[in-house]
Coordinates of C-alpha atoms in Angstrom, one line a residue:
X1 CA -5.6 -7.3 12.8
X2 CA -5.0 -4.5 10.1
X3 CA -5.2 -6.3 6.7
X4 CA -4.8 -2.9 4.9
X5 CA -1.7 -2.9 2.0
X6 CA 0.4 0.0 2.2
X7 CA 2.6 0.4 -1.0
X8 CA 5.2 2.5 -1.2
X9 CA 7.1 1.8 -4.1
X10 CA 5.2 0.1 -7.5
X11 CA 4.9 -3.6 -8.2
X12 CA 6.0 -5.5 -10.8
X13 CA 3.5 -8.1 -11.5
X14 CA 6.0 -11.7 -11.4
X15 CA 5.5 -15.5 -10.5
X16 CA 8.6 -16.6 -9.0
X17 CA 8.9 -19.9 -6.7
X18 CA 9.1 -19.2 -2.8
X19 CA 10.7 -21.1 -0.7
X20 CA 10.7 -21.3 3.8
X21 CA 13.6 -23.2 5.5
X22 CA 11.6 -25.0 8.0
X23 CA 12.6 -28.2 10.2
X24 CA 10.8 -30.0 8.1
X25 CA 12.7 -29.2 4.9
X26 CA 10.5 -26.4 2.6
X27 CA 7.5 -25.1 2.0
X28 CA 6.5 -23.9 -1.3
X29 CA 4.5 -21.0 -2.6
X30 CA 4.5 -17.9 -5.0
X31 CA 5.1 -14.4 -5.9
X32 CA 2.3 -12.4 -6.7
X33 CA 3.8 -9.1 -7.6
X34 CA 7.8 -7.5 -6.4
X35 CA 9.0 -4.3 -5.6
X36 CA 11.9 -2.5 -4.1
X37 CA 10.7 -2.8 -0.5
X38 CA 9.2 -5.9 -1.1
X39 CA 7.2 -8.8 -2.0
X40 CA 3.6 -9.9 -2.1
X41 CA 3.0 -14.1 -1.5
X42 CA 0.0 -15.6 -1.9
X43 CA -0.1 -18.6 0.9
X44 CA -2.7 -19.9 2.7
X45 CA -0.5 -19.9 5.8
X46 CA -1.4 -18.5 8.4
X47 CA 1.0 -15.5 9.8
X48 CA 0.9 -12.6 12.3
X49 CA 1.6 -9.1 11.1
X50 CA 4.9 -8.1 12.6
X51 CA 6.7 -12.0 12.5
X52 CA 10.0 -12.3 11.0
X53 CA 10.0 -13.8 7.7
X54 CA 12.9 -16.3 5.7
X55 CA 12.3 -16.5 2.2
X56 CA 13.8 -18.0 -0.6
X57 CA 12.9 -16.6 -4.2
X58 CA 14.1 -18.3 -7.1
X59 CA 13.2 -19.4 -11.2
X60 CA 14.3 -22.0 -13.3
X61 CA 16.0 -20.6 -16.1
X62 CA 15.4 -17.2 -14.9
X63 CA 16.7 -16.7 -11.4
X64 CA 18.7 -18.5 -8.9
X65 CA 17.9 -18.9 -5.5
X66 CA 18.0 -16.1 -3.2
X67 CA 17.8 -15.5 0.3
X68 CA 15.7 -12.9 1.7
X69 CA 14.6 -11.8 5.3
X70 CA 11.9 -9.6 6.2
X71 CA 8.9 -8.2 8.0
X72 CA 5.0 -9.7 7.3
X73 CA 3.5 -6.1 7.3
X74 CA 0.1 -6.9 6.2
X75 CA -2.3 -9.6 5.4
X76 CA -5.0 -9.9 2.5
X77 CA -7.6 -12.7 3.5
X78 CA -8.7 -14.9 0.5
X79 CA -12.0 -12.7 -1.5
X80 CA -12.3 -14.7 -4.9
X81 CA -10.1 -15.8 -7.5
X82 CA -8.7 -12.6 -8.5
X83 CA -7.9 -12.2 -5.0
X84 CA -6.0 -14.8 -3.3
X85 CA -5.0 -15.4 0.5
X86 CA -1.1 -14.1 1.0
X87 CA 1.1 -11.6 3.3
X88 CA 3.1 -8.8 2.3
X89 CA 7.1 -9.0 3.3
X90 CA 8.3 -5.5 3.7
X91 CA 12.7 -5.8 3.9
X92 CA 13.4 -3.1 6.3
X93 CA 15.6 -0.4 5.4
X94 CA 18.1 -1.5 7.8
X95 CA 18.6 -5.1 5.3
X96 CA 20.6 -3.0 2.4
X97 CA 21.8 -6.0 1.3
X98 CA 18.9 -7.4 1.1
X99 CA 16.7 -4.9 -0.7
X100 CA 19.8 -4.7 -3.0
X101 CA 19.5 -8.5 -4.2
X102 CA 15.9 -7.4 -4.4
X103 CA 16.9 -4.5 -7.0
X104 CA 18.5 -6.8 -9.4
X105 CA 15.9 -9.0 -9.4
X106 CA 14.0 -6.0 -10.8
X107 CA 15.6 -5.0 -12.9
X108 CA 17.0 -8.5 -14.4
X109 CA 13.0 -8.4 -15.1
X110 CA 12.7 -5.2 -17.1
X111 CA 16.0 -6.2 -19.3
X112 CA 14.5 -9.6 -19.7
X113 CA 11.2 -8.2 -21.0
X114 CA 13.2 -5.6 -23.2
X115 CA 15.2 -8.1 -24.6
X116 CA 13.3 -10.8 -26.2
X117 CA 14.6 -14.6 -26.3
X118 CA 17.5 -14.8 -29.5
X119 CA 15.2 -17.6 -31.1
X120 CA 12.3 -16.4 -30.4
X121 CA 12.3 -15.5 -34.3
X122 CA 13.3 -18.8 -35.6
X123 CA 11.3 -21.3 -34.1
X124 CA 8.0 -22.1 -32.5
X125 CA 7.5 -22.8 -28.6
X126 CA 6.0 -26.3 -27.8
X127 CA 3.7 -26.4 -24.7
X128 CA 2.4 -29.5 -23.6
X129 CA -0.9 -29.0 -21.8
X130 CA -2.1 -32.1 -19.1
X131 CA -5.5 -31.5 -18.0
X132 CA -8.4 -34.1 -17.5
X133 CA -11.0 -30.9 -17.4
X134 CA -11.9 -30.4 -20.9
X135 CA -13.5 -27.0 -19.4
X136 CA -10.1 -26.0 -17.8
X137 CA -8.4 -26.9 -20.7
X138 CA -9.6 -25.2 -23.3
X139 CA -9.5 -22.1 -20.8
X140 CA -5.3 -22.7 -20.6
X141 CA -5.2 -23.5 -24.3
X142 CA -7.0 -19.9 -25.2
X143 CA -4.8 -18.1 -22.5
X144 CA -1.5 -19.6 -24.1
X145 CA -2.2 -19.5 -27.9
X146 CA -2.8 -15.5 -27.1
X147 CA 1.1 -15.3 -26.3
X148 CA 1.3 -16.0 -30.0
X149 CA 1.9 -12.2 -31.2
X150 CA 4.4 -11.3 -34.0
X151 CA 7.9 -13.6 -34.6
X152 CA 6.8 -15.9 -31.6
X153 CA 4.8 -18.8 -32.4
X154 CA 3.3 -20.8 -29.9
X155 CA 2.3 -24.7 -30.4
X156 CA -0.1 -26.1 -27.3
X157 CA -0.2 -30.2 -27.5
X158 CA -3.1 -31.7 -25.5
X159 CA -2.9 -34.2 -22.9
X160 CA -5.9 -35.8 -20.9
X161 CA -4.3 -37.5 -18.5
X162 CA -0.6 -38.2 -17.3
X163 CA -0.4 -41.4 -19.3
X164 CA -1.7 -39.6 -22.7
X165 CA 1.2 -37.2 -21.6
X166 CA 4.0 -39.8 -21.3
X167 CA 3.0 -41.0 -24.8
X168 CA 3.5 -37.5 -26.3
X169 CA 6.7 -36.9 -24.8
X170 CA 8.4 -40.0 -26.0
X171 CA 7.3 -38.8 -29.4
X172 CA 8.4 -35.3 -29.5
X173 CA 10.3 -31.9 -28.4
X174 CA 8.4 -29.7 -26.1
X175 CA 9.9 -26.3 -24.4
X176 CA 7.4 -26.5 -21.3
X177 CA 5.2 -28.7 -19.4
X178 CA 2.2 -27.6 -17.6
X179 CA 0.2 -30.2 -15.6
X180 CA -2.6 -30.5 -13.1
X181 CA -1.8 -32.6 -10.5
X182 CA -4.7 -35.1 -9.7
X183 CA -5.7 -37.0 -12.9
X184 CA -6.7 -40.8 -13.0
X185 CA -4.7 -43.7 -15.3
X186 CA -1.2 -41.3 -14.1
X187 CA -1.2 -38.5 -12.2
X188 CA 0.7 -35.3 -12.3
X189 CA 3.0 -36.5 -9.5
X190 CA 3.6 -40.0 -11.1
X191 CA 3.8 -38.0 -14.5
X192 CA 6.5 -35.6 -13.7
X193 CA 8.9 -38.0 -12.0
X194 CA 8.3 -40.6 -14.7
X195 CA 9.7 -37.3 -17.4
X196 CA 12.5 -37.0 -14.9
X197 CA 13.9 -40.5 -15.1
X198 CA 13.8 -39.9 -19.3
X199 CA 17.2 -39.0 -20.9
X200 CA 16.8 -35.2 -21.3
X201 CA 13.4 -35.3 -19.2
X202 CA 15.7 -33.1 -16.4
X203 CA 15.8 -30.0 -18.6
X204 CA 12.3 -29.4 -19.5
X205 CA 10.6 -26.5 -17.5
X206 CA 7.0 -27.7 -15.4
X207 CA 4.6 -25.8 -14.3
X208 CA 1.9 -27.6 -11.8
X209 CA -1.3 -26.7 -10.8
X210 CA -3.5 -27.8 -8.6
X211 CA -6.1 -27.4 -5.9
X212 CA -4.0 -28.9 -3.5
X213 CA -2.4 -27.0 -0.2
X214 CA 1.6 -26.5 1.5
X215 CA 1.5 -30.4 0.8
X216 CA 0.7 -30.9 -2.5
X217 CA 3.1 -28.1 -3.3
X218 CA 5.8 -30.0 -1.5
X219 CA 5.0 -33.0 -3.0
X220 CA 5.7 -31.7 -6.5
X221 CA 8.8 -29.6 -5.8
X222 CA 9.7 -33.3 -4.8
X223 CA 9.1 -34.8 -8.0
X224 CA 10.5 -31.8 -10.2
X225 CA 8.3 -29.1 -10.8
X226 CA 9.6 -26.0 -11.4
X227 CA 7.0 -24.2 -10.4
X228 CA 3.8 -24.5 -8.0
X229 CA 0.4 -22.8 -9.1
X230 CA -2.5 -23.2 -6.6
X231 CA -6.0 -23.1 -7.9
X232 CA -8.2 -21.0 -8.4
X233 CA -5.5 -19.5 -9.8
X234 CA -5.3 -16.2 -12.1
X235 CA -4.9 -16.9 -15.9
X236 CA -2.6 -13.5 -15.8
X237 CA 0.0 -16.2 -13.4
X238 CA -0.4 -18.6 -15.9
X239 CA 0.7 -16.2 -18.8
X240 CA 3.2 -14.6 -17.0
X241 CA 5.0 -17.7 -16.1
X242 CA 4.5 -19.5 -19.3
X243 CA 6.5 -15.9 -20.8
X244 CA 9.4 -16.1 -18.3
X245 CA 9.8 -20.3 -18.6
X246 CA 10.2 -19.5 -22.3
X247 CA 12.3 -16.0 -21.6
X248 CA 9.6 -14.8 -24.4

């Protein structure tokens, strides 16, 4: 089975949330990169080159959900952490309407990135960090404080478990979330459903990552992430999603 990419039009690097209507309700992945013919998503599904291909792209805050159909025209096997399993979705030509919702996703991208946030210049960003890896941690912490650059200031609060976390959000304002899922005293799951039930607790953006497959991601679509990040995963995903959560 060919496993070759073929690109014919350039990718814009972007995490967005994707989505396939199953009987069983939805399974839950990510972008990896976009273009005009279409998009890269890393899964550890398995697919055959040539199926027919559902998907529903969306971003809190950012974009709202949109249906796509097309192609799975090739296949990249998993080959390290800078290299993910996923399947490209060519839209064919004949789907104008689709590679025309896919065009305004681009370019709602490069006006978003031109224009920066309207407060960006007047107050700092918040991130609340749950991780009980004092390794990983740190890692996230360095990755985030580097979107700190010019008017934007970024604030990362430490959490080392999901009960730590709960503590910190009764106490103050945060912009974004970002939480591994399996932590002892309160996990991610237990941690995010517990911040939906708090007045408010429905508007702040979460990012979870975690080791976990298809299920894990469903399970925390379930109880209110945003977004799903599978480990390894890249710290450029991290970055990139942190920027679009906080329209930096």
């Amino acid at each position: 089975m060919p496993t070759i990419e073929h690109r014919t039009s350039p990718r814009v690097p972007l995490t967005l949330q994707v989505q396939y209507p199953e009987k069983e309700g939805y399974f839950a992945d990510a972008t990896e990169n976009l273009s005009a013919g279409g998009v890269f998503v890393r899964t550890d599904r398995e697919f055959k080159q040539g199926d027919d291909l559902t998907l529903v792209l969306s971003f809190p805050g950012l974009l709202a959900p949109v249906d796509l159909v097309g192609v799975v025209a090739w296949i990249r096997p998993a080959s390290g952490p800078d290299a993910p399993a996923g399947v490209g979705v060519r839209i064919p030509d004949e789907r104008a309407e689709d590679r025309r919702k896919l065009a305004e996703i681009l370019e709602k991208i490069r006006s978003d990135r031109a224009e920066p946030g309207a407060d960006s210049s007047r107050r700092a960003y918040r991130i609340l960090l749950v991780e009980d890896n004092p390794h990983i941690m740190e890692m996230y912490e360095y990755v985030m404080r580097k979107l700190s650059t010019g008017p934007v200031a970024i604030e990362v609060v430490l959490a080392a478990d999901g009960h730590d976390a709960l503590g910190k959000l009764k106490e103050g304002r945060f912009d974004l979330m970002v939480t591994d899922l399996f932590m002892p005293v309160l996990d991610g799951l237990q941690l995010i459903e517990k911040l939906r039930a708090m007045p408010g607790g429905d508007k702040l953006p979460v990012i979870a990552i975690s080791a976990g497959g298809a299920d894990s991601a469903n399970q925390a679509q379930k109880a209110g992430a945003n977004v799903y990040l599978r480990k390894p995963v890249r710290f450029v995903d991290v970055v990139e999603t942190v920027r679009a959560l906080l329209k930096l």
